[in-house]
Amino acid sequence: MERKSEGIYTKMAQQKNSTRALYRWSYTSMWRLAFLLVLAASLGVGSSDAQDVVQPATSEEGTGQRNDCRGATKDPLSSITSSGHCPKITAVTPHHIQRTTVHRIDLVIENLDQIPENNVTCVFSFADATLITEAQKKPNGVSCVTPRNDFIPAVPAGEHNITAQLSVRPTNGSDIVSTSFVFFDCNSFTSCTQCVSSEFP
């Protein structure tokens, strides 16, 4: 009888130990699985947006690929970039002028080395007017003159300048690159000294 009881207790102990071992294995496996799921989520594995996260970002007028340039499929000059990058205006000289004068301005433009001769214009866009002048190709960009002063909108009362969007545009196309250009009016100041000491000397 004692041997039978010992056998029963031994079997129960073995079952208890097996249950504990199974519980420890299940508990450990559960935490391992949870860790792997968290790791996979942090790495984007299995996510349809994972590739979007690692794609390099580009700007419209910065160093994006040509296919990302605004109007690349429409413009006759969509193949102007030898490096495959979008054009970018890096300098405008001068960057502002007296409204009552006509001045030649130079635009330094990156990635525009293959622009054809006599096929582009400078476009000055105001809120209520769009003025276009012819542009000429230069080794590092384009050059054009500002519009006639009698076509430029008046400076609003209480203001000292008016800002236009200056764009480079093919003769029969859309804008390929743009920046801001300021026309100031010294007559809006109460004295010549104020104008000279302003940001528009």
mmCIF file of C-alpha atoms in Angstrom, residues 1-196:
data_model
loop_
_atom_site.group_PDB
_atom_site.id
_atom_site.type_symbol
_atom_site.label_atom_id
_atom_site.label_comp_id
_atom_site.label_asym_id
_atom_site.label_seq_id
_atom_site.Cartn_x
_atom_site.Cartn_y
_atom_site.Cartn_z
ATOM 1 C CA MET A 1 0.000 0.000 0.000
ATOM 2 C CA GLU A 2 2.842 2.375 0.891
ATOM 3 C CA ARG A 3 4.637 1.643 -2.378
ATOM 4 C CA LYS A 4 1.433 2.355 -4.303
ATOM 5 C CA SER A 5 0.996 5.633 -2.457
ATOM 6 C CA GLU A 6 4.604 6.593 -3.124
ATOM 7 C CA GLY A 7 4.079 5.834 -6.822
ATOM 8 C CA ILE A 8 1.007 8.026 -6.920
ATOM 9 C CA TYR A 9 2.804 10.903 -5.160
ATOM 10 C CA THR A 10 5.810 10.526 -7.443
ATOM 11 C CA LYS A 11 3.590 10.634 -10.515
ATOM 12 C CA MET A 12 1.751 13.679 -9.192
ATOM 13 C CA ALA A 13 5.049 15.430 -8.512
ATOM 14 C CA GLN A 14 6.280 14.658 -11.999
ATOM 15 C CA GLN A 15 3.065 16.009 -13.492
ATOM 16 C CA LYS A 16 3.359 19.120 -11.337
ATOM 17 C CA ASN A 17 6.959 19.666 -12.439
ATOM 18 C CA SER A 18 5.944 19.149 -16.074
ATOM 19 C CA THR A 19 3.150 21.692 -15.666
ATOM 20 C CA ARG A 20 5.568 24.210 -14.150
ATOM 21 C CA ALA A 21 8.064 23.631 -16.957
ATOM 22 C CA LEU A 22 5.323 24.054 -19.554
ATOM 23 C CA TYR A 23 4.153 27.275 -17.870
ATOM 24 C CA ARG A 24 7.707 28.632 -17.769
ATOM 25 C CA TRP A 25 8.184 27.744 -21.458
ATOM 26 C CA SER A 26 4.848 29.318 -22.434
ATOM 27 C CA TYR A 27 5.562 32.462 -20.402
ATOM 28 C CA THR A 28 9.051 32.826 -21.919
ATOM 29 C CA SER A 29 7.794 32.156 -25.430
ATOM 30 C CA MET A 30 5.038 34.717 -24.994
ATOM 31 C CA TRP A 31 7.516 37.441 -24.033
ATOM 32 C CA ARG A 32 9.837 36.443 -26.871
ATOM 33 C CA LEU A 33 6.948 36.693 -29.308
ATOM 34 C CA ALA A 34 5.909 40.070 -27.907
ATOM 35 C CA PHE A 35 9.492 41.349 -28.215
ATOM 36 C CA LEU A 36 9.716 40.175 -31.828
ATOM 37 C CA LEU A 37 6.399 41.851 -32.664
ATOM 38 C CA VAL A 38 7.529 45.150 -31.135
ATOM 39 C CA LEU A 39 10.862 44.928 -32.954
ATOM 40 C CA ALA A 40 9.150 44.188 -36.264
ATOM 41 C CA ALA A 41 6.781 47.124 -35.800
ATOM 42 C CA SER A 42 9.640 49.521 -35.047
ATOM 43 C CA LEU A 43 11.475 48.411 -38.182
ATOM 44 C CA GLY A 44 8.376 48.699 -40.341
ATOM 45 C CA VAL A 45 8.430 45.034 -41.324
ATOM 46 C CA GLY A 46 5.166 44.058 -42.943
ATOM 47 C CA SER A 47 3.986 47.661 -43.217
ATOM 48 C CA SER A 48 2.823 48.888 -46.589
ATOM 49 C CA ASP A 49 4.155 52.358 -45.691
ATOM 50 C CA ALA A 50 7.656 51.184 -44.841
ATOM 51 C CA GLN A 51 9.097 52.073 -48.213
ATOM 52 C CA ASP A 52 7.537 55.542 -48.022
ATOM 53 C CA VAL A 53 9.381 56.205 -44.776
ATOM 54 C CA VAL A 54 12.836 55.505 -46.187
ATOM 55 C CA GLN A 55 12.375 57.268 -49.521
ATOM 56 C CA PRO A 56 14.505 60.456 -49.763
ATOM 57 C CA ALA A 57 12.485 63.655 -49.667
ATOM 58 C CA THR A 58 12.849 66.261 -52.422
ATOM 59 C CA SER A 59 11.770 69.869 -52.755
ATOM 60 C CA GLU A 60 9.991 71.465 -55.652
ATOM 61 C CA GLU A 61 12.735 73.855 -56.551
ATOM 62 C CA GLY A 62 15.628 72.205 -54.768
ATOM 63 C CA THR A 63 17.553 69.121 -55.775
ATOM 64 C CA GLY A 64 14.707 66.751 -56.637
ATOM 65 C CA GLN A 65 14.844 64.428 -59.610
ATOM 66 C CA ARG A 66 13.570 65.813 -62.903
ATOM 67 C CA ASN A 67 10.389 63.725 -62.774
ATOM 68 C CA ASP A 68 9.505 65.472 -59.501
ATOM 69 C CA CYS A 69 9.883 68.978 -60.984
ATOM 70 C CA ARG A 70 6.725 70.998 -61.368
ATOM 71 C CA GLY A 71 5.288 70.599 -64.867
ATOM 72 C CA ALA A 72 8.103 68.305 -66.005
ATOM 73 C CA THR A 73 5.800 66.387 -68.333
ATOM 74 C CA LYS A 74 4.413 69.552 -69.932
ATOM 75 C CA ASP A 75 7.364 71.858 -70.402
ATOM 76 C CA PRO A 76 9.452 71.888 -73.593
ATOM 77 C CA LEU A 77 12.382 72.452 -71.243
ATOM 78 C CA SER A 78 11.721 69.351 -69.168
ATOM 79 C CA SER A 79 15.065 67.986 -70.416
ATOM 80 C CA ILE A 80 17.096 71.068 -69.554
ATOM 81 C CA THR A 81 18.930 69.483 -66.653
ATOM 82 C CA SER A 82 22.051 67.550 -67.554
ATOM 83 C CA SER A 83 22.385 66.306 -63.965
ATOM 84 C CA GLY A 84 18.772 65.144 -63.695
ATOM 85 C CA HIS A 85 17.946 67.682 -60.987
ATOM 86 C CA CYS A 86 15.393 70.471 -60.825
ATOM 87 C CA PRO A 87 16.471 74.037 -61.646
ATOM 88 C CA LYS A 88 17.017 76.379 -58.716
ATOM 89 C CA ILE A 89 17.511 80.159 -58.543
ATOM 90 C CA THR A 90 20.455 80.877 -56.251
ATOM 91 C CA ALA A 91 20.858 84.635 -56.781
ATOM 92 C CA VAL A 92 19.093 87.638 -58.312
ATOM 93 C CA THR A 93 21.063 90.849 -58.973
ATOM 94 C CA PRO A 94 19.737 93.331 -58.089
ATOM 95 C CA HIS A 95 17.055 91.731 -55.917
ATOM 96 C CA HIS A 96 14.985 94.947 -55.695
ATOM 97 C CA ILE A 97 14.753 98.191 -57.689
ATOM 98 C CA GLN A 98 13.015 101.567 -57.636
ATOM 99 C CA ARG A 99 9.542 101.110 -59.130
ATOM 100 C CA THR A 100 9.893 104.055 -61.513
ATOM 101 C CA THR A 101 13.010 102.689 -63.232
ATOM 102 C CA VAL A 102 13.705 99.939 -65.749
ATOM 103 C CA HIS A 103 16.660 97.753 -64.875
ATOM 104 C CA ARG A 104 18.392 94.667 -66.240
ATOM 105 C CA ILE A 105 18.506 91.830 -63.741
ATOM 106 C CA ASP A 106 20.604 88.665 -63.712
ATOM 107 C CA LEU A 107 19.332 85.362 -62.354
ATOM 108 C CA VAL A 108 21.872 82.730 -61.375
ATOM 109 C CA ILE A 109 20.216 79.348 -61.889
ATOM 110 C CA GLU A 110 21.577 75.913 -61.083
ATOM 111 C CA ASN A 111 20.788 72.909 -63.304
ATOM 112 C CA LEU A 112 19.718 75.028 -66.266
ATOM 113 C CA ASP A 113 22.779 74.640 -68.456
ATOM 114 C CA GLN A 114 20.967 73.375 -71.568
ATOM 115 C CA ILE A 115 18.364 76.118 -71.864
ATOM 116 C CA PRO A 116 17.976 77.081 -75.558
ATOM 117 C CA GLU A 117 18.662 80.582 -76.833
ATOM 118 C CA ASN A 118 15.746 83.014 -77.203
ATOM 119 C CA ASN A 119 13.194 80.567 -75.900
ATOM 120 C CA VAL A 120 12.530 81.806 -72.377
ATOM 121 C CA THR A 121 10.929 84.815 -70.732
ATOM 122 C CA CYS A 122 10.889 86.506 -67.345
ATOM 123 C CA VAL A 123 7.395 86.699 -65.898
ATOM 124 C CA PHE A 124 6.542 89.235 -63.176
ATOM 125 C CA SER A 125 3.288 88.186 -61.525
ATOM 126 C CA PHE A 126 1.385 90.612 -59.299
ATOM 127 C CA ALA A 127 -2.007 90.196 -57.648
ATOM 128 C CA ASP A 128 -3.795 91.845 -60.566
ATOM 129 C CA ALA A 129 -1.251 91.852 -63.390
ATOM 130 C CA THR A 130 1.191 89.563 -65.186
ATOM 131 C CA LEU A 131 4.022 91.251 -67.081
ATOM 132 C CA ILE A 132 6.374 89.369 -69.414
ATOM 133 C CA THR A 133 9.771 90.419 -70.753
ATOM 134 C CA GLU A 134 12.237 88.588 -72.972
ATOM 135 C CA ALA A 135 15.130 86.737 -71.346
ATOM 136 C CA GLN A 136 18.555 85.822 -72.649
ATOM 137 C CA LYS A 137 20.596 82.784 -71.805
ATOM 138 C CA LYS A 138 23.827 83.281 -69.884
ATOM 139 C CA PRO A 139 26.464 80.712 -68.890
ATOM 140 C CA ASN A 140 25.104 80.554 -65.344
ATOM 141 C CA GLY A 141 21.436 81.447 -65.816
ATOM 142 C CA VAL A 142 19.344 84.082 -67.592
ATOM 143 C CA SER A 143 19.187 87.859 -67.881
ATOM 144 C CA CYS A 144 16.147 90.049 -68.522
ATOM 145 C CA VAL A 145 14.846 93.574 -68.013
ATOM 146 C CA THR A 146 12.101 94.626 -65.637
ATOM 147 C CA PRO A 147 8.756 95.720 -67.127
ATOM 148 C CA ARG A 148 7.983 99.297 -68.056
ATOM 149 C CA ASN A 149 7.246 101.293 -64.936
ATOM 150 C CA ASP A 150 3.854 102.475 -66.198
ATOM 151 C CA PHE A 151 2.723 98.837 -66.288
ATOM 152 C CA ILE A 152 3.824 98.013 -62.749
ATOM 153 C CA PRO A 153 0.988 98.279 -60.187
ATOM 154 C CA ALA A 154 1.149 101.183 -57.739
ATOM 155 C CA VAL A 155 2.529 100.629 -54.258
ATOM 156 C CA PRO A 156 -0.427 100.360 -51.825
ATOM 157 C CA ALA A 157 -1.082 103.314 -49.538
ATOM 158 C CA GLY A 158 0.934 103.116 -46.348
ATOM 159 C CA GLU A 159 3.404 100.667 -47.912
ATOM 160 C CA HIS A 160 6.854 101.257 -49.374
ATOM 161 C CA ASN A 161 7.111 98.370 -51.820
ATOM 162 C CA ILE A 162 5.256 95.788 -53.844
ATOM 163 C CA THR A 163 6.419 92.206 -54.365
ATOM 164 C CA ALA A 164 6.110 90.216 -57.570
ATOM 165 C CA GLN A 165 6.705 86.553 -58.242
ATOM 166 C CA LEU A 166 9.535 86.412 -60.748
ATOM 167 C CA SER A 167 9.447 83.266 -62.877
ATOM 168 C CA VAL A 168 11.468 81.874 -65.751
ATOM 169 C CA ARG A 169 9.110 80.496 -68.356
ATOM 170 C CA PRO A 170 9.499 78.984 -71.835
ATOM 171 C CA THR A 171 7.870 81.039 -74.580
ATOM 172 C CA ASN A 172 5.136 78.422 -74.988
ATOM 173 C CA GLY A 173 5.233 76.693 -71.621
ATOM 174 C CA SER A 174 4.691 77.063 -67.897
ATOM 175 C CA ASP A 175 6.965 78.307 -65.112
ATOM 176 C CA ILE A 176 10.039 76.178 -64.507
ATOM 177 C CA VAL A 177 11.522 78.090 -61.569
ATOM 178 C CA SER A 178 10.525 81.172 -59.568
ATOM 179 C CA THR A 179 11.497 83.526 -56.758
ATOM 180 C CA SER A 180 10.394 86.868 -55.288
ATOM 181 C CA PHE A 181 11.321 90.301 -56.621
ATOM 182 C CA VAL A 182 10.639 93.650 -54.926
ATOM 183 C CA PHE A 183 9.785 97.014 -56.468
ATOM 184 C CA PHE A 184 10.110 99.843 -53.939
ATOM 185 C CA ASP A 185 9.060 103.488 -54.229
ATOM 186 C CA CYS A 186 11.078 106.200 -52.536
ATOM 187 C CA ASN A 187 8.172 108.590 -53.086
ATOM 188 C CA SER A 188 6.280 106.680 -50.408
ATOM 189 C CA PHE A 189 8.704 107.980 -47.772
ATOM 190 C CA THR A 190 8.396 111.435 -46.249
ATOM 191 C CA SER A 191 12.004 112.276 -47.057
ATOM 192 C CA CYS A 192 14.881 111.101 -49.217
ATOM 193 C CA THR A 193 16.866 110.403 -46.056
ATOM 194 C CA GLN A 194 14.255 107.903 -44.899
ATOM 195 C CA CYS A 195 14.409 106.090 -48.221
ATOM 196 C CA VAL A 196 18.212 105.950 -48.236
#
